[in-house]
Tab-separated table of N, CA and C in Angstrom:
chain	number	residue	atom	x	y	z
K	1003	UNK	N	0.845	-1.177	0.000
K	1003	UNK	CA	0.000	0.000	0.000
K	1003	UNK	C	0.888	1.238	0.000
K	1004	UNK	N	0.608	2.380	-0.911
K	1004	UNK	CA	1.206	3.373	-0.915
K	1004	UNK	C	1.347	4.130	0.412
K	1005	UNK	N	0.202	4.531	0.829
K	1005	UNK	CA	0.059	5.448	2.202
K	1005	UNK	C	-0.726	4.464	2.952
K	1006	UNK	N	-0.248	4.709	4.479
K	1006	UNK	CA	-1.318	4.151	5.674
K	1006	UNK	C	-2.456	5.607	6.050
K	1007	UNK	N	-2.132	6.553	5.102
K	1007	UNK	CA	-2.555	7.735	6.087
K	1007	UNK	C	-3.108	8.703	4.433
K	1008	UNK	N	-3.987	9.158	4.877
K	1008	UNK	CA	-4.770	9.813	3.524
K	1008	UNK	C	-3.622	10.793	2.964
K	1009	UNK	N	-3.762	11.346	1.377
K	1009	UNK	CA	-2.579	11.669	0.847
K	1009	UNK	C	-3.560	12.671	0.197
K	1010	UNK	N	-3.103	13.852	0.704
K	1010	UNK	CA	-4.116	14.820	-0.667
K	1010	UNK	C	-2.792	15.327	-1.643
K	1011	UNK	N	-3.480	15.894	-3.109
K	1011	UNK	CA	-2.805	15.950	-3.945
K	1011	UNK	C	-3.193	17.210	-4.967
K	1012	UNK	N	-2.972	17.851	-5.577
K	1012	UNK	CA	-3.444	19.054	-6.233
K	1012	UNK	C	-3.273	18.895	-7.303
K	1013	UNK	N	-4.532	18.965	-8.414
K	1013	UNK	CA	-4.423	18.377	-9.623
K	1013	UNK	C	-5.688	19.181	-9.920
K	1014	UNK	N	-5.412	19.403	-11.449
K	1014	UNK	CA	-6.569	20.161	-12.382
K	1014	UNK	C	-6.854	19.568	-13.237
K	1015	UNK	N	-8.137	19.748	-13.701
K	1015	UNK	CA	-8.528	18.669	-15.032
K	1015	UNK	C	-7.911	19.742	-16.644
K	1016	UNK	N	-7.421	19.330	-17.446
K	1016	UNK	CA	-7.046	19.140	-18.524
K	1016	UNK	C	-7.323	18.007	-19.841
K	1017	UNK	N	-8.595	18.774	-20.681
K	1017	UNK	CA	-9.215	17.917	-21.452
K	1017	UNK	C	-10.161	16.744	-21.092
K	1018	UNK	N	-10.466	17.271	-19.994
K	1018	UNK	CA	-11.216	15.634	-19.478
K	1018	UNK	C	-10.457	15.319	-18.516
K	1019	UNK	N	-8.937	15.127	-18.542
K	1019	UNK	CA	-8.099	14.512	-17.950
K	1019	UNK	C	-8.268	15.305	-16.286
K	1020	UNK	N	-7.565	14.896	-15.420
K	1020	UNK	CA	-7.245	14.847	-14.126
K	1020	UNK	C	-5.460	14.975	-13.960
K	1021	UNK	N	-4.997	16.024	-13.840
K	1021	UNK	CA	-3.810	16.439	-14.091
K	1021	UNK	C	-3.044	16.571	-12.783
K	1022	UNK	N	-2.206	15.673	-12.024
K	1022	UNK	CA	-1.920	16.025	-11.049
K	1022	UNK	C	-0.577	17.011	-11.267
K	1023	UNK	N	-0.382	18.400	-9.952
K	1023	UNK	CA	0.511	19.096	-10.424
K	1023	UNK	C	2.294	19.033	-9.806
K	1024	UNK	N	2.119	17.967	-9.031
K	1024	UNK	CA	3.636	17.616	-8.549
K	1024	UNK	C	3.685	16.211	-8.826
K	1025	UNK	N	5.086	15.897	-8.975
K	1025	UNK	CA	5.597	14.798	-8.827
K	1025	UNK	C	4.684	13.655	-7.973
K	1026	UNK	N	4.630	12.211	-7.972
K	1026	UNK	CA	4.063	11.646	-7.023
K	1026	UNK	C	4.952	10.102	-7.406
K	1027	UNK	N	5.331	9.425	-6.424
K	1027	UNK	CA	6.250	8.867	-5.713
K	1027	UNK	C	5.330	7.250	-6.176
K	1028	UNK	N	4.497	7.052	-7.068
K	1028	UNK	CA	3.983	5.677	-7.148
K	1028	UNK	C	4.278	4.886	-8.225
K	1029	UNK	N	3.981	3.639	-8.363
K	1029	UNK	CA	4.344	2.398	-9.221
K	1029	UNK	C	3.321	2.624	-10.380
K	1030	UNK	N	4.071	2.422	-11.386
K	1030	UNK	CA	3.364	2.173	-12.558
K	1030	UNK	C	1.934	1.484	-12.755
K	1031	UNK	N	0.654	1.942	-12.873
K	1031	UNK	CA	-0.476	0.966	-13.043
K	1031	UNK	C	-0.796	1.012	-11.553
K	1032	UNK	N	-0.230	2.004	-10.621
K	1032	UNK	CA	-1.228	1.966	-9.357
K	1032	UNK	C	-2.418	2.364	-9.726
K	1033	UNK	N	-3.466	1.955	-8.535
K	1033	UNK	CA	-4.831	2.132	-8.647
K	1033	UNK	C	-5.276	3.596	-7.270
K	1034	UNK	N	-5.646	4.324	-7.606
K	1034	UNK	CA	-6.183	5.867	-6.718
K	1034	UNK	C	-7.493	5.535	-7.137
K	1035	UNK	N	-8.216	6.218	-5.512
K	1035	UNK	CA	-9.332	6.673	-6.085
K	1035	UNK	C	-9.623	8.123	-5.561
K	1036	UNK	N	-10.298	8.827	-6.614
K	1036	UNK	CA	-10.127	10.299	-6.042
K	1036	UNK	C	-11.710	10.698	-5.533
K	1037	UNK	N	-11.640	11.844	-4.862
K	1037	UNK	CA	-12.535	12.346	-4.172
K	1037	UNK	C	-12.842	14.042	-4.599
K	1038	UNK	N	-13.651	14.294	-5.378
K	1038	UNK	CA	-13.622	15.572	-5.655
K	1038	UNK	C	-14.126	16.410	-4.645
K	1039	UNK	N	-13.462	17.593	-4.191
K	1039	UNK	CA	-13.824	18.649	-3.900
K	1039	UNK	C	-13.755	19.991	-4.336
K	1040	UNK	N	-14.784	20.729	-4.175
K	1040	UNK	CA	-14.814	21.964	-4.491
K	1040	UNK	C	-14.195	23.335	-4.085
K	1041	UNK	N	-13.155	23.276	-4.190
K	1041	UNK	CA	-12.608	24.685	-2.923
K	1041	UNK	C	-13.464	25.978	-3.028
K	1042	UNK	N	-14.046	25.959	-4.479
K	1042	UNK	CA	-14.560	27.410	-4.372
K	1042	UNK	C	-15.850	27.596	-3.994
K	1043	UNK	N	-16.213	26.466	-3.395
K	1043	UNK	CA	-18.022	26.484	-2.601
K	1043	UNK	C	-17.670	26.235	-1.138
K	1044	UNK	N	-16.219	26.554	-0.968
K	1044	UNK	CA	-16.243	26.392	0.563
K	1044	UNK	C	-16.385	27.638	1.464
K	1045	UNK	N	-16.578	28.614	0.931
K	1045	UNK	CA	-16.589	29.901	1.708
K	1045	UNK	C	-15.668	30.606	1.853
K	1046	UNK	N	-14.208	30.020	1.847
K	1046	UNK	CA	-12.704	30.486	1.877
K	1046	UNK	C	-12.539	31.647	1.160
K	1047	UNK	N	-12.006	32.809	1.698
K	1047	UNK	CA	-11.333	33.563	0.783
K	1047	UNK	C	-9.669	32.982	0.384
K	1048	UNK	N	-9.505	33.806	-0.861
K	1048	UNK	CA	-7.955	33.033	-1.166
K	1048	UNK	C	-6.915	32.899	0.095
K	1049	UNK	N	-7.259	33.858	0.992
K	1049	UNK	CA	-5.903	34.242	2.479
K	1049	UNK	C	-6.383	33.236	2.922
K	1050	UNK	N	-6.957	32.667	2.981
K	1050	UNK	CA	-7.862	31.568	4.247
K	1050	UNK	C	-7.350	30.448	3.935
K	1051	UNK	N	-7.527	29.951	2.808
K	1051	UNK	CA	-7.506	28.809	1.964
K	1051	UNK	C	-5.622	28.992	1.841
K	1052	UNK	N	-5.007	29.891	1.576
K	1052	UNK	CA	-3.730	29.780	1.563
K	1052	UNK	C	-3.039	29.130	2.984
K	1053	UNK	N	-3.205	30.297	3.903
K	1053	UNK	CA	-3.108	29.966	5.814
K	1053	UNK	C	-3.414	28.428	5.656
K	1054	UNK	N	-4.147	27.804	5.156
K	1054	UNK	CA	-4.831	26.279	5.747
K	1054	UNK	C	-4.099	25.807	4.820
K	1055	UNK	N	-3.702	25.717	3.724
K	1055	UNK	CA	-2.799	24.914	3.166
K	1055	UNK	C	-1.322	24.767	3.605
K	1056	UNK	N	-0.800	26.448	3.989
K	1056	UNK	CA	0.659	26.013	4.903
K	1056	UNK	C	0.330	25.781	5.943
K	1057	UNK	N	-1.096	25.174	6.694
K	1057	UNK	CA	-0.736	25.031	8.080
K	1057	UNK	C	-0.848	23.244	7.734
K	1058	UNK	N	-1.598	22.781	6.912
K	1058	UNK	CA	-1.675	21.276	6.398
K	1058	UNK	C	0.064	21.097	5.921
K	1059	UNK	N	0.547	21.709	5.142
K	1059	UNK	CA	1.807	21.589	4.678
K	1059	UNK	C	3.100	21.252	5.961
K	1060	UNK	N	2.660	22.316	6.916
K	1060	UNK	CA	3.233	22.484	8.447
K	1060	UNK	C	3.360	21.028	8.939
K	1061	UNK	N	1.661	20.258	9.198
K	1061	UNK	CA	1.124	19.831	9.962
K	1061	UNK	C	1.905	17.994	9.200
K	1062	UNK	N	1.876	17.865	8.190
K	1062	UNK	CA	2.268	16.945	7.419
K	1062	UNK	C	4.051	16.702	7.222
K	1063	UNK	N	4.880	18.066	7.203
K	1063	UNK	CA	6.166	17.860	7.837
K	1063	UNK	C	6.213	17.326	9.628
K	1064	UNK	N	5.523	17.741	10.143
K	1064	UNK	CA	5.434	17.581	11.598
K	1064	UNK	C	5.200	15.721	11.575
K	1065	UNK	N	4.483	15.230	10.784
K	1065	UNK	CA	4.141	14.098	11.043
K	1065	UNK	C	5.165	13.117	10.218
K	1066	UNK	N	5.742	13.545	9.190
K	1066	UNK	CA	6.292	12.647	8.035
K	1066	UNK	C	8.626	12.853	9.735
K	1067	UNK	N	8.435	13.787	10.256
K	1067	UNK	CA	9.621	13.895	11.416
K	1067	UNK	C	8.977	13.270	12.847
K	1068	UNK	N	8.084	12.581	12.884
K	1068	UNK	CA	7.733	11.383	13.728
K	1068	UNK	C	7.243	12.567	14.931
K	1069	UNK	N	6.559	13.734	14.961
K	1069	UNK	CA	6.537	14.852	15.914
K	1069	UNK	C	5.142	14.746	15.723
K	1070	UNK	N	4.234	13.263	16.484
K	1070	UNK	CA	2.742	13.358	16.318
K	1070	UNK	C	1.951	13.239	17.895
K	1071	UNK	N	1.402	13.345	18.240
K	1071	UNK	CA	0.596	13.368	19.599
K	1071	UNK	C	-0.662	11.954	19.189
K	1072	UNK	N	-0.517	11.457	20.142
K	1072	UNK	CA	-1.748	10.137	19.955
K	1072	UNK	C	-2.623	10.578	20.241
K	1073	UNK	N	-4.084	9.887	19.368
K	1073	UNK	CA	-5.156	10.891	19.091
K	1073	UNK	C	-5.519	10.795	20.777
K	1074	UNK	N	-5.649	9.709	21.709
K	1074	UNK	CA	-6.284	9.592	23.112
K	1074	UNK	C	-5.579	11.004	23.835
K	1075	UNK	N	-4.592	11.820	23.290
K	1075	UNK	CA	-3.509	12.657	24.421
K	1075	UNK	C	-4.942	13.679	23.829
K	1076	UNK	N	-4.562	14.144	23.053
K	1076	UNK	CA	-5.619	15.203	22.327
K	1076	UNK	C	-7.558	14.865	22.878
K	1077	UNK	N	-7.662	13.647	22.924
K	1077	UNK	CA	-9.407	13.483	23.083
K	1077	UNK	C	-9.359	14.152	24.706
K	1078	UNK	N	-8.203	13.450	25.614
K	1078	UNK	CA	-8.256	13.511	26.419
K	1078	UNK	C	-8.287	15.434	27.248
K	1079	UNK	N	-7.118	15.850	26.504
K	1079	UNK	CA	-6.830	16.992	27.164
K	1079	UNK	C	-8.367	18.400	26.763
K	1080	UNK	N	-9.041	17.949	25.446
K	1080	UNK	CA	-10.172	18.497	25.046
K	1080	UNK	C	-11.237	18.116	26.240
K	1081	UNK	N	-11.220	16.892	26.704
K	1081	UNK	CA	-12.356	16.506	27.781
K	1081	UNK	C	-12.337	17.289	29.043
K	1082	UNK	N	-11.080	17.957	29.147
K	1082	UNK	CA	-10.041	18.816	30.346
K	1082	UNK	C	-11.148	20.043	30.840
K	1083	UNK	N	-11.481	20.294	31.894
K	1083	UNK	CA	-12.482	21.292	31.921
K	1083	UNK	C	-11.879	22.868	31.953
């Protein structure tokens, strides 16, 4: 399996096609399945939507340098009054 952990990817359609716009790290004849979303029915202004992409970008170096919190530390400290 490529990823244990969901992989988003940024890609535009071209001719029909589905164009992804970076490099991607998989085997010939892998199988994806994609999930469309709409960014521009999300309410985001462009600053918003930028901020949340370097904080995903942030958040995804943080995890790929083993710097993750187990989800029970997080459920737990939210239950915290």
């Amino acid at each position: 399996m490529y990823a244990a952990v969901v992989t988003a990817l940024k890609a535009h359609v071209v001719n029909g096609r589905i164009v992804i716009d970076e490099p991607v790290d998989l085997p010939d004849g892998a199988e994806l399945r994609v999930w469309l979303y709409d960014a521009s029915a999300d309410g985001m202004s462009a600053e918003e939507r930028a901020a949340l992409e370097r904080a995903l970008e942030r958040s995804l170096a943080q995890a790929d340098a083993g710097e993750l919190i187990e989800a029970d530390e997080v459920l737990a400290e939210l239950e915290r009054p």
